[in-house]
Amino acid sequence: MGELQRLEKLYEGKAKRVYKTNIEKQFIVEYKDDATAFNGEKKGTISNKGLINNEMSAHLFKILADAGIENHFIELLNEREMLVKSVEIIPIEVMIRNVVAGSLAKRLGLDEGTELSKTVIEFAYKSDELGDPMINDYHIDALNLATKEQLDTIKSLSIKINEVLEKYFLEKDLRLIDYKLEFGLFENRVILADEISPDTCRLWDVNTNEKLDKDRFRRDLGNVEESYIEVLRRLKA
Ligand code: 5GP
């Protein structure tokens, strides 16, 4: 098979680039320091974010694999790159909420931090141009974004992932408030893909409720890089 080679860029998003490789069914994901919020209206960079999110995602993907949840992670290649399975991303963002925050707080007029009696799963259509509009099961079915079986799998995997991650973060003194997942198809199976990092999760300190995630960038709270580093430090401790 020979040495791994990074070939042409297949995709560039706001936070990552995806490259083809010389190996069948394997891609390289490169994590960037670029940060955007509010559908790209707010732009910036968070120093070392790419390194932190690459390492943190790898760490969490391993935890999930150990818990029997297949995901696209294969191995870390270097500080900014990981080798992944060549999934075809399903164009649905899956939001998982344990505590009210962000857009849900606004939409329903609830205080951030209000506990939800059950986990809430929401879907958005993955489209930068449209600002990831919210959709439901009927849109997903009517627009053929996923089959009914695939959507059922996405829901059951999301609940399993949430059980593992919520417990794991709590052991690290972090409350997993809400987060976004993306799934993809690999050899006809639905598997977890994308990233899991403070860019995609709301994480609050269990004692002080201090925000240790991208809301520090979105809301100009300062200490953005420091908070990302603190989350990584706790996960690795
Ligand atoms: P909200 O709907 O409150 O804006 O977001 C809910 C959760 O999903 C938050 O943890 C947020 O970080 C994550 N999330 C939702 N949409 C996106 C997105 O387009 N990009 C990223 N990085 N995270 C998202």
PDB file of N, CA and C in Angstrom, residues 6 25 34 44-45 87 108 117 121 129 146 153 169 181 184 186 188 194 208-210:
ATOM      1  N   ARG A   6      -1.092  12.622   1.388  1.00  0.00           N
ATOM      2  CA  ARG A   6      -2.235  13.526   1.340  1.00  0.00           C
ATOM      3  C   ARG A   6      -2.396  13.975  -0.107  1.00  0.00           C
ATOM      4  N   LYS A  25     -10.710   4.414   0.854  1.00  0.00           N
ATOM      5  CA  LYS A  25     -11.642   4.585   1.978  1.00  0.00           C
ATOM      6  C   LYS A  25     -11.047   5.307   3.186  1.00  0.00           C
ATOM      7  N   ASP A  34      -9.302  28.924  12.360  1.00  0.00           N
ATOM      8  CA  ASP A  34     -10.368  29.889  12.035  1.00  0.00           C
ATOM      9  C   ASP A  34     -11.607  29.631  12.875  1.00  0.00           C
ATOM     10  N   GLY A  44     -12.960  35.184  13.184  1.00  0.00           N
ATOM     11  CA  GLY A  44     -11.745  35.407  13.959  1.00  0.00           C
ATOM     12  C   GLY A  44     -10.884  34.174  13.935  1.00  0.00           C
ATOM     13  N   THR A  45      -9.837  34.204  14.734  1.00  0.00           N
ATOM     14  CA  THR A  45      -9.067  32.975  14.910  1.00  0.00           C
ATOM     15  C   THR A  45      -8.904  32.769  16.410  1.00  0.00           C
ATOM     16  N   VAL A  87     -16.247   8.750   5.054  1.00  0.00           N
ATOM     17  CA  VAL A  87     -17.714   8.764   5.104  1.00  0.00           C
ATOM     18  C   VAL A  87     -18.280   9.791   4.123  1.00  0.00           C
ATOM     19  N   LEU A 108     -37.816  29.549  22.983  1.00  0.00           N
ATOM     20  CA  LEU A 108     -38.898  29.210  23.914  1.00  0.00           C
ATOM     21  C   LEU A 108     -39.003  30.187  25.091  1.00  0.00           C
ATOM     22  N   SER A 117     -36.218  17.856  31.427  1.00  0.00           N
ATOM     23  CA  SER A 117     -36.519  16.591  32.118  1.00  0.00           C
ATOM     24  C   SER A 117     -36.121  15.398  31.265  1.00  0.00           C
ATOM     25  N   ILE A 121     -33.648  16.137  21.054  1.00  0.00           N
ATOM     26  CA  ILE A 121     -32.878  16.049  19.807  1.00  0.00           C
ATOM     27  C   ILE A 121     -33.553  16.935  18.771  1.00  0.00           C
ATOM     28  N   GLU A 129     -25.327  28.580   3.248  1.00  0.00           N
ATOM     29  CA  GLU A 129     -26.054  29.671   2.572  1.00  0.00           C
ATOM     30  C   GLU A 129     -27.361  29.985   3.289  1.00  0.00           C
ATOM     31  N   ALA A 146     -32.312  11.508   4.430  1.00  0.00           N
ATOM     32  CA  ALA A 146     -31.952  10.213   5.018  1.00  0.00           C
ATOM     33  C   ALA A 146     -33.185   9.326   4.946  1.00  0.00           C
ATOM     34  N   THR A 153     -31.585   5.184  13.152  1.00  0.00           N
ATOM     35  CA  THR A 153     -30.236   4.875  13.631  1.00  0.00           C
ATOM     36  C   THR A 153     -29.575   6.134  14.196  1.00  0.00           C
ATOM     37  N   PHE A 169     -17.979  13.486  30.651  1.00  0.00           N
ATOM     38  CA  PHE A 169     -17.658  14.891  30.951  1.00  0.00           C
ATOM     39  C   PHE A 169     -17.874  15.201  32.432  1.00  0.00           C
ATOM     40  N   LEU A 181     -23.877  17.051  16.458  1.00  0.00           N
ATOM     41  CA  LEU A 181     -23.191  15.902  15.859  1.00  0.00           C
ATOM     42  C   LEU A 181     -23.507  15.829  14.374  1.00  0.00           C
ATOM     43  N   GLY A 184     -22.371  10.100   9.013  1.00  0.00           N
ATOM     44  CA  GLY A 184     -22.100   9.856   7.603  1.00  0.00           C
ATOM     45  C   GLY A 184     -22.310   8.401   7.274  1.00  0.00           C
ATOM     46  N   PHE A 186     -20.811   4.987   5.711  1.00  0.00           N
ATOM     47  CA  PHE A 186     -19.565   4.285   5.414  1.00  0.00           C
ATOM     48  C   PHE A 186     -19.906   2.811   5.224  1.00  0.00           C
ATOM     49  N   ASN A 188     -22.312   1.571   3.718  1.00  0.00           N
ATOM     50  CA  ASN A 188     -23.759   1.451   3.949  1.00  0.00           C
ATOM     51  C   ASN A 188     -24.188   1.494   5.410  1.00  0.00           C
ATOM     52  N   ASP A 194     -17.463  13.965  11.680  1.00  0.00           N
ATOM     53  CA  ASP A 194     -17.196  15.358  12.044  1.00  0.00           C
ATOM     54  C   ASP A 194     -16.268  15.461  13.260  1.00  0.00           C
ATOM     55  N   THR A 208     -19.046  26.071  39.027  1.00  0.00           N
ATOM     56  CA  THR A 208     -19.268  27.513  38.874  1.00  0.00           C
ATOM     57  C   THR A 208     -20.173  27.857  37.686  1.00  0.00           C
ATOM     58  N   ASN A 209     -20.469  26.855  36.838  1.00  0.00           N
ATOM     59  CA  ASN A 209     -21.212  27.087  35.590  1.00  0.00           C
ATOM     60  C   ASN A 209     -20.481  28.030  34.629  1.00  0.00           C
ATOM     61  N   GLU A 210     -19.182  28.217  34.858  1.00  0.00           N
ATOM     62  CA  GLU A 210     -18.399  29.023  33.914  1.00  0.00           C
ATOM     63  C   GLU A 210     -18.414  28.345  32.546  1.00  0.00           C
TER      64      GLU A 210
END
